[in-house]
Amino acid sequence: MSLPAKPREMSSRSSYEEREGLLAENDRFDPYDDPFDKELTTQPSDEDGWPRSKMVKTASGFILLLILGVFARALLRSPLHVHPDLSFSGDYIRSNGTHDFRRTVLIVSIDGLRADYLDRGLTPHLLEISKRGLRAKSMVPIFPTLTFPNHWALMTGLYAESHGIIANNFWDPQTELEFHYNKISSAWNPDFWLGEPMWETANKAGIITANLMWPGPPKTKSGSSPTYFVPWKDKVPLSAKLDQLLAWIDLPFDERPQLLMAYEPSLDQAGHLTGPMSTLVNQTLAQVDLFAAALHDSLVDRNLTDIVDIVFVSDHGMTDTSHPTLIYVDDDDMLGEQGLSAVVHEDGWPAMGLRFNSKKNESYYLEKLLTSQHPHAEGFDVYTKHTMPSRWHFAHHDRIAPVWIVPKIDYALTTRKEGDVGMSKGNHGYDNNEHSMHAMFVAHGPFSAVVKDLHRSSFSAWLPWKNKGWHSTSDDTYVMDSFPNVEVYGLVAKLLGTENYASHNNEYGDKKFPHSP
């Protein structure tokens, strides 16, 4: 599909407008003008030309295991190995009994599925899939814990300071352009999206790819597009998304994608609207669980569970914000009205990235914030690029504003004029160390069998990580320890055999992710 000739424009939005938009039906941008207002399609996308980027920075245990070919080869040679065709070569052809397939990866993002939602007793199918495969205690999102930064982190293996999507809305001082997640002219502008997504890496390896509404541009700066591309449209039934994924899987051999990506926002929308503990969230959670079951059962029916690795992820969690303690940034013990009027660009939300109209004002109001005697000073932190927590990897990019006010859980930044109007009852965007911000990871397929076999084998003593997770021998459930979501890019590259085509984040890439000989 090509871009619409005249994409629908939307006006710039303040933090107030952004938070109000979280409650609207069009919670994400809707690119559908007449040329797109049609059923889901398998029409291939165009390819012209746009950057190369990078790879993942750190390695969690299970992915390091997969990347270190010595362990995989040792397991495949061991008598404990009982799973067929676990080669990590993307070119290896397998049969499901009636048709030939190449190694395939299907990654599904369920927006806002907090890690501990799986313990509510409402997701029996996802839990059953995790028992057949594996589950992580949680997956740690990047900071800020927002939808667009984290979906691009999953795609590229990069933190926000490297992939450039530093919030759902921000200003770029180099281009003097504003990015808004729900505005096509920016959300589809490839200049905002740095790094190399996994589908571009796969394209370089000659692999067919398919993207079903995953947040991001239809093309990168290098001109790479998914082979099949279905753009975002709100309120698409889960059944239609299931049909589209299966239609791709059922394509003829030479047209069938090996990497499929899909996105579902309904749980996040419910969490914003009514809060993470609400009946609506529980009902929506049960619905996405049924979708996961139907998708997995469809793979079982096609005898593809030894061929297709299915990975369910989320981008972040959700916390209750129905009764936050409000911190008014225009009060005299914060910026004051004059200080707020000196702000020329405000990025992000619920955190605030501030750019002032002069360096003098920046220094003055930074000092005022740092020495604030606000009665709720315990509810927020003030950072510059030089004082940001290093674990956030949120300092080394021009798009990151020089001053940030970051609220803690149970607190919200606002102004006297805005108050709590438009605030959602559930939100995210807070410190990624907060457990309520953590995402989920559930997987089943050939690679999960490798991990479980190695864990219970004599090779487990050689595992290259200290915390090996928890394994129940009674029901063969394996729950991995928490790991950063930037690991997923490296995992998919290994599973598809595309690691030789992958870009590297920095000099540590080769050390953390040595290529299998």
Coordinates of C-alpha atoms in Angstrom, one line a residue:
M1 CA 0.0 0.0 0.0
S2 CA 1.2 3.5 -0.7
L3 CA 0.6 6.5 1.5
P4 CA -2.6 8.5 1.0
A5 CA -2.3 11.4 -1.3
K6 CA -3.7 13.8 1.3
P7 CA -3.2 12.4 4.8
R8 CA -5.6 13.7 7.4
E9 CA -4.0 16.4 9.5
M10 CA -4.6 16.9 13.2
S11 CA -3.7 20.0 15.2
S12 CA -0.8 20.0 17.6
R13 CA -1.7 18.8 21.1
S14 CA -0.7 19.9 24.5
S15 CA -0.2 17.4 27.4
Y16 CA -3.8 18.2 28.4
E17 CA -5.0 17.3 24.9
E18 CA -2.9 14.1 24.8
R19 CA -4.2 12.8 28.1
E20 CA -7.8 13.7 27.0
G21 CA -7.1 11.8 23.8
L22 CA -6.4 8.6 25.8
L23 CA -10.1 8.4 26.6
A24 CA -11.3 9.0 23.0
E25 CA -12.5 6.3 20.6
N26 CA -9.6 7.1 18.3
D27 CA -7.0 6.4 20.9
R28 CA -4.5 5.9 18.2
F29 CA -4.2 7.7 14.9
D30 CA -6.5 6.6 12.1
P31 CA -4.9 7.0 8.7
Y32 CA -8.0 5.9 6.8
D33 CA -9.2 8.3 4.1
D34 CA -11.1 6.8 1.3
P35 CA -8.1 5.0 -0.3
F36 CA -7.7 3.1 2.9
D37 CA -11.3 2.6 4.0
K38 CA -11.5 -1.0 3.0
E39 CA -11.2 -4.5 4.4
L40 CA -7.8 -5.8 5.7
T41 CA -5.7 -6.7 2.7
T42 CA -2.7 -8.8 1.8
Q43 CA -1.6 -6.4 -0.9
P44 CA 2.2 -6.1 -0.8
S45 CA 3.6 -2.6 0.1
D46 CA 5.8 -0.4 -2.0
E47 CA 9.6 -0.3 -1.7
D48 CA 11.6 2.8 -2.4
G49 CA 14.6 3.9 -0.6
W50 CA 15.4 5.4 3.5
P51 CA 18.6 4.3 7.7
R52 CA 20.4 1.7 8.9
S53 CA 20.7 1.4 12.6
K54 CA 21.6 -0.7 15.3
M55 CA 21.1 -3.7 17.5
V56 CA 20.4 -4.5 21.0
K57 CA 22.7 -3.3 23.8
T58 CA 22.4 -5.9 26.6
A59 CA 21.6 -9.6 26.7
S60 CA 19.3 -11.5 29.1
G61 CA 20.1 -15.0 29.8
F62 CA 17.7 -16.9 27.6
I63 CA 18.5 -14.8 24.5
L64 CA 22.2 -15.0 25.2
L65 CA 21.8 -18.7 25.3
L66 CA 20.1 -18.6 21.9
I67 CA 22.7 -16.3 20.4
L68 CA 25.6 -18.3 21.7
G69 CA 25.5 -21.0 19.1
V70 CA 27.6 -23.4 21.2
F71 CA 24.8 -24.1 23.6
A72 CA 22.2 -24.5 20.9
R73 CA 24.4 -26.9 18.9
A74 CA 25.3 -28.8 22.1
L75 CA 21.6 -29.2 22.9
L76 CA 20.7 -30.3 19.4
R77 CA 23.4 -33.0 19.6
S78 CA 22.4 -34.2 23.0
P79 CA 20.2 -37.3 23.6
L80 CA 17.9 -35.2 25.6
H81 CA 16.7 -33.4 22.5
V82 CA 13.4 -34.7 21.2
H83 CA 12.1 -31.8 19.3
P84 CA 12.4 -31.9 15.5
D85 CA 13.9 -29.3 13.2
L86 CA 15.2 -26.9 15.8
S87 CA 17.9 -25.5 13.4
F88 CA 18.2 -21.7 13.7
S89 CA 18.7 -21.4 9.9
G90 CA 16.0 -19.3 8.3
D91 CA 16.5 -21.2 5.0
Y92 CA 15.9 -24.6 6.4
I93 CA 12.7 -26.0 4.9
R94 CA 10.3 -28.0 7.1
S95 CA 7.0 -29.7 6.4
N96 CA 3.8 -29.7 8.4
G97 CA 2.8 -32.9 6.7
T98 CA 1.0 -31.3 3.7
H99 CA 3.0 -28.1 2.9
D100 CA 6.6 -26.9 3.1
F101 CA 7.5 -24.0 5.4
R102 CA 10.5 -22.0 6.3
R103 CA 11.2 -21.1 10.0
T104 CA 8.6 -18.5 10.9
V105 CA 8.2 -16.0 13.8
L106 CA 4.9 -14.4 14.8
I107 CA 5.1 -11.6 17.3
V108 CA 1.8 -10.2 18.7
S109 CA 1.7 -7.1 20.9
I110 CA -1.2 -6.6 23.3
D111 CA -0.9 -3.0 24.4
G112 CA -1.0 -2.4 28.1
L113 CA -1.1 -6.0 29.3
R114 CA 0.6 -5.6 32.7
A115 CA 2.8 -8.6 33.6
D116 CA 0.7 -9.5 36.7
Y117 CA -2.5 -9.5 34.7
L118 CA -1.6 -13.1 33.9
D119 CA -2.1 -14.0 37.6
R120 CA -5.7 -12.8 37.8
G121 CA -7.2 -16.1 36.7
L122 CA -8.7 -14.6 33.6
T123 CA -6.1 -15.8 31.0
P124 CA -6.2 -19.6 31.1
H125 CA -5.2 -19.9 27.5
L126 CA -2.2 -17.6 27.7
L127 CA -1.1 -19.5 30.8
E128 CA -1.6 -22.9 29.0
I129 CA 0.5 -21.6 26.1
S130 CA 3.2 -20.5 28.6
K131 CA 3.1 -24.0 30.2
R132 CA 3.7 -25.6 26.8
G133 CA 6.3 -22.9 26.0
L134 CA 7.6 -20.4 28.5
R135 CA 6.8 -17.2 30.3
A136 CA 8.9 -14.4 31.8
K137 CA 8.1 -13.1 35.3
S138 CA 7.9 -9.8 33.4
M139 CA 9.5 -7.9 30.6
V140 CA 11.0 -4.5 31.5
P141 CA 10.0 -1.7 29.1
I142 CA 12.3 1.2 28.2
F143 CA 11.8 4.6 29.7
P144 CA 9.5 6.4 29.1
T145 CA 7.0 3.6 29.5
L146 CA 4.8 4.7 26.7
T147 CA 3.4 3.0 23.6
F148 CA 5.4 4.4 20.7
P149 CA 8.8 4.4 22.4
N150 CA 8.4 0.8 23.5
H151 CA 7.0 -0.6 20.3
W152 CA 9.9 0.8 18.5
A153 CA 12.3 -0.6 21.1
L154 CA 10.8 -4.0 20.6
M155 CA 11.2 -3.6 16.8
T156 CA 14.8 -2.2 16.9
G157 CA 16.4 -3.4 20.1
L158 CA 17.2 0.2 20.9
Y159 CA 16.6 2.5 23.8
A160 CA 14.8 5.8 23.2
E161 CA 18.0 7.8 23.1
S162 CA 19.1 5.7 20.2
H163 CA 15.9 5.1 18.2
G164 CA 14.7 8.6 18.5
I165 CA 11.0 8.1 19.6
I166 CA 11.5 9.7 23.0
A167 CA 7.8 10.1 23.8
N168 CA 4.4 9.9 22.2
N169 CA 4.8 13.6 21.4
F170 CA 8.0 15.7 21.3
W171 CA 9.8 18.4 19.4
D172 CA 12.9 17.8 17.3
P173 CA 15.3 20.8 17.5
Q174 CA 17.2 19.7 14.4
T175 CA 14.3 19.7 12.0
E176 CA 12.1 22.0 14.2
L177 CA 9.2 19.6 13.6
E178 CA 6.8 18.2 16.2
F179 CA 6.1 14.5 16.5
H180 CA 2.6 13.5 17.5
Y181 CA 1.6 9.8 17.7
N182 CA -1.8 10.4 16.2
K183 CA -0.9 12.7 13.4
I184 CA 0.0 11.0 10.1
S185 CA 2.4 13.7 8.9
S186 CA 4.7 12.9 11.8
A187 CA 3.8 9.3 12.8
W188 CA 4.5 8.2 9.2
N189 CA 7.5 10.5 8.7
P190 CA 10.5 8.2 8.5
D191 CA 12.9 10.9 9.6
F192 CA 11.6 10.5 13.1
W193 CA 12.1 6.8 13.3
L194 CA 15.8 5.9 13.8
G195 CA 17.2 2.4 14.0
E196 CA 16.6 -0.6 12.0
P197 CA 13.4 -2.5 12.7
M198 CA 13.4 -6.3 12.6
W199 CA 11.4 -6.3 9.4
E200 CA 14.1 -4.3 7.7
T201 CA 16.7 -6.7 8.9
A202 CA 14.6 -9.5 7.6
N203 CA 14.1 -7.8 4.3
K204 CA 17.9 -7.5 3.8
A205 CA 18.1 -11.2 4.3
G206 CA 15.5 -11.8 1.6
I207 CA 12.7 -12.7 4.0
I208 CA 9.1 -11.9 3.4
T209 CA 7.5 -9.8 6.2
A210 CA 4.0 -8.8 7.2
N211 CA 3.0 -5.9 9.5
L212 CA -0.6 -5.8 10.9
M213 CA -0.9 -2.3 12.5
W214 CA 2.3 -2.4 14.5
P215 CA 3.0 1.2 15.6
G216 CA 5.6 2.8 13.3
P217 CA 6.1 4.1 9.8
P218 CA 5.2 2.2 6.7
K219 CA 8.8 2.9 5.4
T220 CA 12.1 3.5 7.1
K221 CA 14.6 6.2 5.9
S222 CA 16.3 3.6 3.8
G223 CA 13.1 2.9 1.9
S224 CA 12.5 -0.5 3.4
S225 CA 8.9 -1.6 3.9
P226 CA 7.3 -4.7 5.2
T227 CA 6.3 -6.9 2.2
Y228 CA 2.7 -6.8 3.4
F229 CA 1.4 -3.8 5.4
V230 CA -1.9 -3.1 7.0
P231 CA -2.0 0.4 8.5
W232 CA -3.6 1.3 11.8
K233 CA -7.4 1.5 12.0
D234 CA -9.3 1.6 15.2
K235 CA -12.0 -0.8 16.3
V236 CA -11.0 -3.6 14.1
P237 CA -12.4 -6.8 15.6
L238 CA -9.9 -9.4 16.9
S239 CA -11.6 -11.9 14.7
A240 CA -10.6 -9.9 11.6
K241 CA -7.0 -9.7 12.8
L242 CA -7.0 -13.4 13.4
D243 CA -8.3 -14.0 9.8
Q244 CA -5.6 -11.7 8.4
L245 CA -2.8 -13.5 10.2
L246 CA -4.0 -16.9 9.1
A247 CA -4.5 -15.6 5.5
W248 CA -0.8 -14.7 5.5
I249 CA 0.2 -18.0 7.0
D250 CA -1.9 -19.9 4.4
L251 CA -0.3 -18.1 1.4
P252 CA 1.7 -20.2 -1.1
F253 CA 5.2 -21.0 -0.1
D254 CA 6.9 -18.3 -2.2
E255 CA 4.5 -15.6 -1.0
R256 CA 4.3 -16.6 2.6
P257 CA 5.9 -14.3 5.2
Q258 CA 8.4 -15.7 7.7
L259 CA 8.1 -12.7 10.1
L260 CA 4.6 -11.5 11.1
M261 CA 3.9 -8.7 13.5
A262 CA 0.5 -7.7 14.9
Y263 CA -0.8 -5.1 17.3
E264 CA -3.9 -5.0 19.5
P265 CA -4.8 -1.8 21.6
S266 CA -8.1 -2.6 23.2
L267 CA -6.7 -3.6 26.7
D268 CA -4.7 -0.3 26.9
Q269 CA -7.8 1.7 25.9
A270 CA -9.8 -0.1 28.6
G271 CA -7.0 0.6 31.2
H272 CA -7.0 4.3 30.4
L273 CA -10.7 4.6 30.5
T274 CA -11.6 2.7 33.7
G275 CA -8.3 1.8 35.4
P276 CA -6.3 -1.4 35.7
M277 CA -8.5 -3.0 38.4
S278 CA -11.8 -2.4 36.6
T279 CA -14.4 -4.8 35.3
L280 CA -13.8 -3.5 31.7
V281 CA -10.1 -4.3 31.9
N282 CA -10.9 -7.8 33.2
Q283 CA -13.5 -8.4 30.4
T284 CA -11.1 -7.1 27.7
L285 CA -8.3 -9.3 29.2
A286 CA -10.5 -12.3 28.8
Q287 CA -11.2 -11.4 25.2
V288 CA -7.6 -11.0 24.2
D289 CA -6.9 -14.4 26.0
L290 CA -9.5 -16.0 23.7
F291 CA -7.8 -14.4 20.7
A292 CA -4.5 -15.8 21.8
A293 CA -6.1 -19.2 22.2
A294 CA -7.7 -19.1 18.7
L295 CA -4.4 -18.0 17.2
H296 CA -2.4 -20.7 18.9
D297 CA -5.0 -23.4 18.2
S298 CA -5.0 -22.4 14.5
L299 CA -1.2 -23.2 14.5
V300 CA -1.9 -26.5 16.3
D301 CA -4.6 -27.4 13.7
R302 CA -2.0 -26.7 10.9
N303 CA 0.6 -28.8 12.6
L304 CA 2.9 -25.7 12.8
T305 CA 4.0 -25.6 16.5
D306 CA 7.4 -27.1 15.6
I307 CA 7.8 -24.6 12.8
V308 CA 6.3 -21.3 14.0
D309 CA 7.6 -19.5 17.1
I310 CA 4.7 -17.4 18.4
V311 CA 5.6 -14.6 20.8
F312 CA 3.1 -12.6 22.8
V313 CA 4.4 -9.4 24.3
S314 CA 3.2 -6.1 25.6
D315 CA 4.7 -2.6 25.6
H316 CA 4.2 -1.5 29.2
G317 CA 1.9 -2.0 32.2
M318 CA -0.7 0.3 33.7
T319 CA -1.3 1.9 37.1
D320 CA -4.3 3.4 38.8
T321 CA -4.5 7.2 38.4
S322 CA -8.1 7.7 39.4
H323 CA -7.2 9.8 42.5
P324 CA -3.7 11.1 42.0
T325 CA -2.1 13.8 44.1
L326 CA -2.0 16.8 41.8
I327 CA 1.2 18.8 41.5
Y328 CA 0.6 22.2 39.9
V329 CA 3.6 23.2 37.9
D330 CA 2.5 26.8 37.6
D331 CA 2.4 27.3 41.4
D332 CA 5.0 29.6 42.8
D333 CA 6.9 26.7 44.6
M334 CA 7.3 25.1 41.1
L335 CA 7.8 27.0 37.9
G336 CA 5.2 29.7 38.6
E337 CA 3.1 31.3 36.0
Q338 CA 6.1 33.3 34.6
G339 CA 8.2 30.1 34.4
L340 CA 5.5 28.2 32.6
S341 CA 5.1 31.1 30.1
A342 CA 8.9 30.8 29.4
V343 CA 8.4 27.2 28.3
V344 CA 8.4 27.1 24.5
H345 CA 8.2 23.3 24.0
E346 CA 6.7 20.7 26.4
D347 CA 7.4 17.1 25.6
G348 CA 5.9 13.9 26.9
W349 CA 3.3 13.0 29.4
P350 CA 2.9 12.1 32.3
A351 CA 6.5 13.3 32.6
M352 CA 7.2 16.8 31.3
G353 CA 10.3 17.6 29.1
L354 CA 10.8 21.4 29.2
R355 CA 12.5 23.7 26.7
F356 CA 12.8 27.3 27.7
N357 CA 13.0 30.5 25.6
S358 CA 16.5 31.2 26.7
K359 CA 19.5 29.5 28.4
K360 CA 19.2 32.1 31.2
N361 CA 15.6 31.1 32.0
E362 CA 16.5 27.4 31.7
S363 CA 19.2 27.8 34.4
Y364 CA 17.0 29.9 36.6
Y365 CA 13.9 27.7 36.5
L366 CA 16.0 24.5 36.8
E367 CA 17.5 25.8 40.0
K368 CA 14.0 26.8 41.2
L369 CA 12.7 23.3 40.6
L370 CA 15.7 21.6 42.2
T371 CA 15.4 23.7 45.4
S372 CA 11.6 23.6 45.5
Q373 CA 10.0 23.5 48.9
H374 CA 6.8 22.0 47.3
P375 CA 4.7 20.2 50.0
H376 CA 4.7 17.1 47.7
A377 CA 8.3 17.3 46.7
E378 CA 8.5 13.5 47.4
G379 CA 6.2 13.0 44.4
F380 CA 8.5 14.1 41.6
D381 CA 12.1 14.2 40.5
V382 CA 13.8 16.9 38.4
Y383 CA 16.5 15.8 35.9
T384 CA 18.8 17.2 33.3
K385 CA 20.5 15.1 30.6
H386 CA 23.5 14.9 32.9
T387 CA 21.6 13.7 35.9
M388 CA 19.2 11.2 34.3
P389 CA 19.4 7.7 35.8
S390 CA 21.9 5.8 33.5
R391 CA 19.6 2.8 33.5
W392 CA 17.1 4.8 31.5
H393 CA 19.4 5.3 28.6
F394 CA 17.6 8.6 28.2
A395 CA 20.2 11.4 27.8
H396 CA 22.2 11.2 24.5
H397 CA 19.8 12.7 21.9
D398 CA 19.0 16.2 20.9
R399 CA 15.3 15.4 21.0
I400 CA 15.5 14.9 24.8
A401 CA 14.6 18.2 26.4
P402 CA 17.2 19.8 28.8
V403 CA 14.9 19.7 31.8
W404 CA 12.5 17.0 32.9
I405 CA 10.0 16.7 35.7
V406 CA 9.2 13.1 36.3
P407 CA 6.3 12.3 38.6
K408 CA 6.2 9.2 40.7
I409 CA 3.3 6.7 40.9
D410 CA 0.2 8.2 42.6
Y411 CA 1.2 11.7 41.5
A412 CA 0.3 13.8 38.4
L413 CA 1.6 17.0 36.9
T414 CA -0.9 19.6 35.8
T415 CA -1.7 23.3 35.9
R416 CA -4.3 25.3 37.8
K417 CA -6.2 25.8 34.6
E418 CA -6.2 22.2 33.5
G419 CA -6.6 20.6 36.9
D420 CA -7.7 16.9 36.6
V421 CA -10.0 17.5 33.6
G422 CA -9.3 14.8 31.0
M423 CA -7.1 12.7 33.2
S424 CA -7.5 9.0 32.6
K425 CA -8.2 6.5 35.4
G426 CA -5.3 4.4 34.4
N427 CA -1.9 5.5 33.0
H428 CA 1.7 4.6 32.3
G429 CA 4.9 6.5 31.4
Y430 CA 6.4 6.2 34.9
D431 CA 9.8 4.8 36.0
N432 CA 10.4 1.5 34.3
N433 CA 11.5 0.0 37.7
E434 CA 7.9 0.2 38.9
H435 CA 6.4 -3.3 38.7
S436 CA 3.0 -1.9 37.5
M437 CA 4.9 -0.6 34.4
H438 CA 6.2 -4.0 33.5
A439 CA 5.1 -5.8 30.4
M440 CA 4.5 -9.5 29.7
F441 CA 6.2 -12.1 27.6
V442 CA 4.8 -15.5 26.7
A443 CA 6.2 -17.7 23.9
H444 CA 5.7 -21.1 22.4
G445 CA 7.4 -22.9 19.6
P446 CA 10.7 -24.5 18.7
F447 CA 12.9 -22.0 20.5
S448 CA 11.0 -22.4 23.8
A449 CA 11.5 -26.1 23.6
V450 CA 15.3 -25.4 23.3
V451 CA 15.3 -23.2 26.4
K452 CA 13.3 -25.7 28.5
D453 CA 15.3 -28.7 27.4
L454 CA 18.6 -27.0 28.2
H455 CA 17.3 -25.8 31.6
R456 CA 16.5 -29.3 32.7
S457 CA 19.5 -31.0 31.0
S458 CA 23.0 -31.6 32.2
F459 CA 24.0 -28.5 30.3
S460 CA 22.2 -26.2 32.8
A461 CA 25.3 -25.8 34.8
W462 CA 26.8 -24.0 31.8
L463 CA 24.1 -21.5 31.5
P464 CA 25.7 -18.1 31.0
W465 CA 23.4 -16.2 33.4
K466 CA 23.3 -16.4 37.2
N467 CA 19.5 -16.1 37.7
K468 CA 18.1 -19.0 35.7
G469 CA 14.4 -18.5 36.5
W470 CA 12.0 -21.0 38.0
H471 CA 11.2 -24.4 36.7
S472 CA 8.4 -26.6 37.9
T473 CA 9.1 -30.2 37.2
S474 CA 5.5 -31.2 38.1
D475 CA 3.9 -29.4 35.1
D476 CA 7.0 -28.5 33.2
T477 CA 6.3 -24.8 33.6
Y478 CA 9.3 -22.5 33.0
V479 CA 9.1 -18.9 34.2
M480 CA 12.2 -16.9 33.2
D481 CA 13.4 -14.0 35.2
S482 CA 12.5 -10.5 34.1
F483 CA 14.5 -9.1 31.2
P484 CA 14.6 -5.9 29.1
N485 CA 12.4 -5.7 26.1
V486 CA 15.3 -4.5 23.9
E487 CA 16.3 -8.2 23.9
V488 CA 13.5 -9.2 21.6
Y489 CA 15.1 -7.8 18.4
G490 CA 18.2 -10.1 19.0
L491 CA 15.9 -13.1 19.7
V492 CA 14.0 -12.7 16.5
A493 CA 17.2 -12.1 14.5
K494 CA 18.5 -15.4 15.9
L495 CA 15.3 -17.3 15.2
L496 CA 15.2 -16.2 11.6
G497 CA 18.9 -16.6 11.1
T498 CA 19.3 -12.9 10.2
E499 CA 21.8 -11.9 12.8
N500 CA 24.6 -11.5 10.2
Y501 CA 22.4 -8.8 8.6
A502 CA 21.6 -7.1 11.8
S503 CA 22.9 -3.6 12.7
H504 CA 24.6 -3.0 16.0
N505 CA 23.8 -0.5 18.7
N506 CA 27.5 0.1 19.6
E507 CA 30.9 -1.6 20.0
Y508 CA 29.4 -4.0 22.6
G509 CA 27.1 -5.6 20.1
D510 CA 29.6 -8.2 18.9
K511 CA 30.5 -9.0 22.5
K512 CA 27.0 -9.4 23.7
F513 CA 25.7 -11.1 20.6
P514 CA 28.4 -13.1 18.9
H515 CA 27.3 -14.6 15.6
S516 CA 27.0 -18.3 15.5
P517 CA 29.7 -19.9 13.4

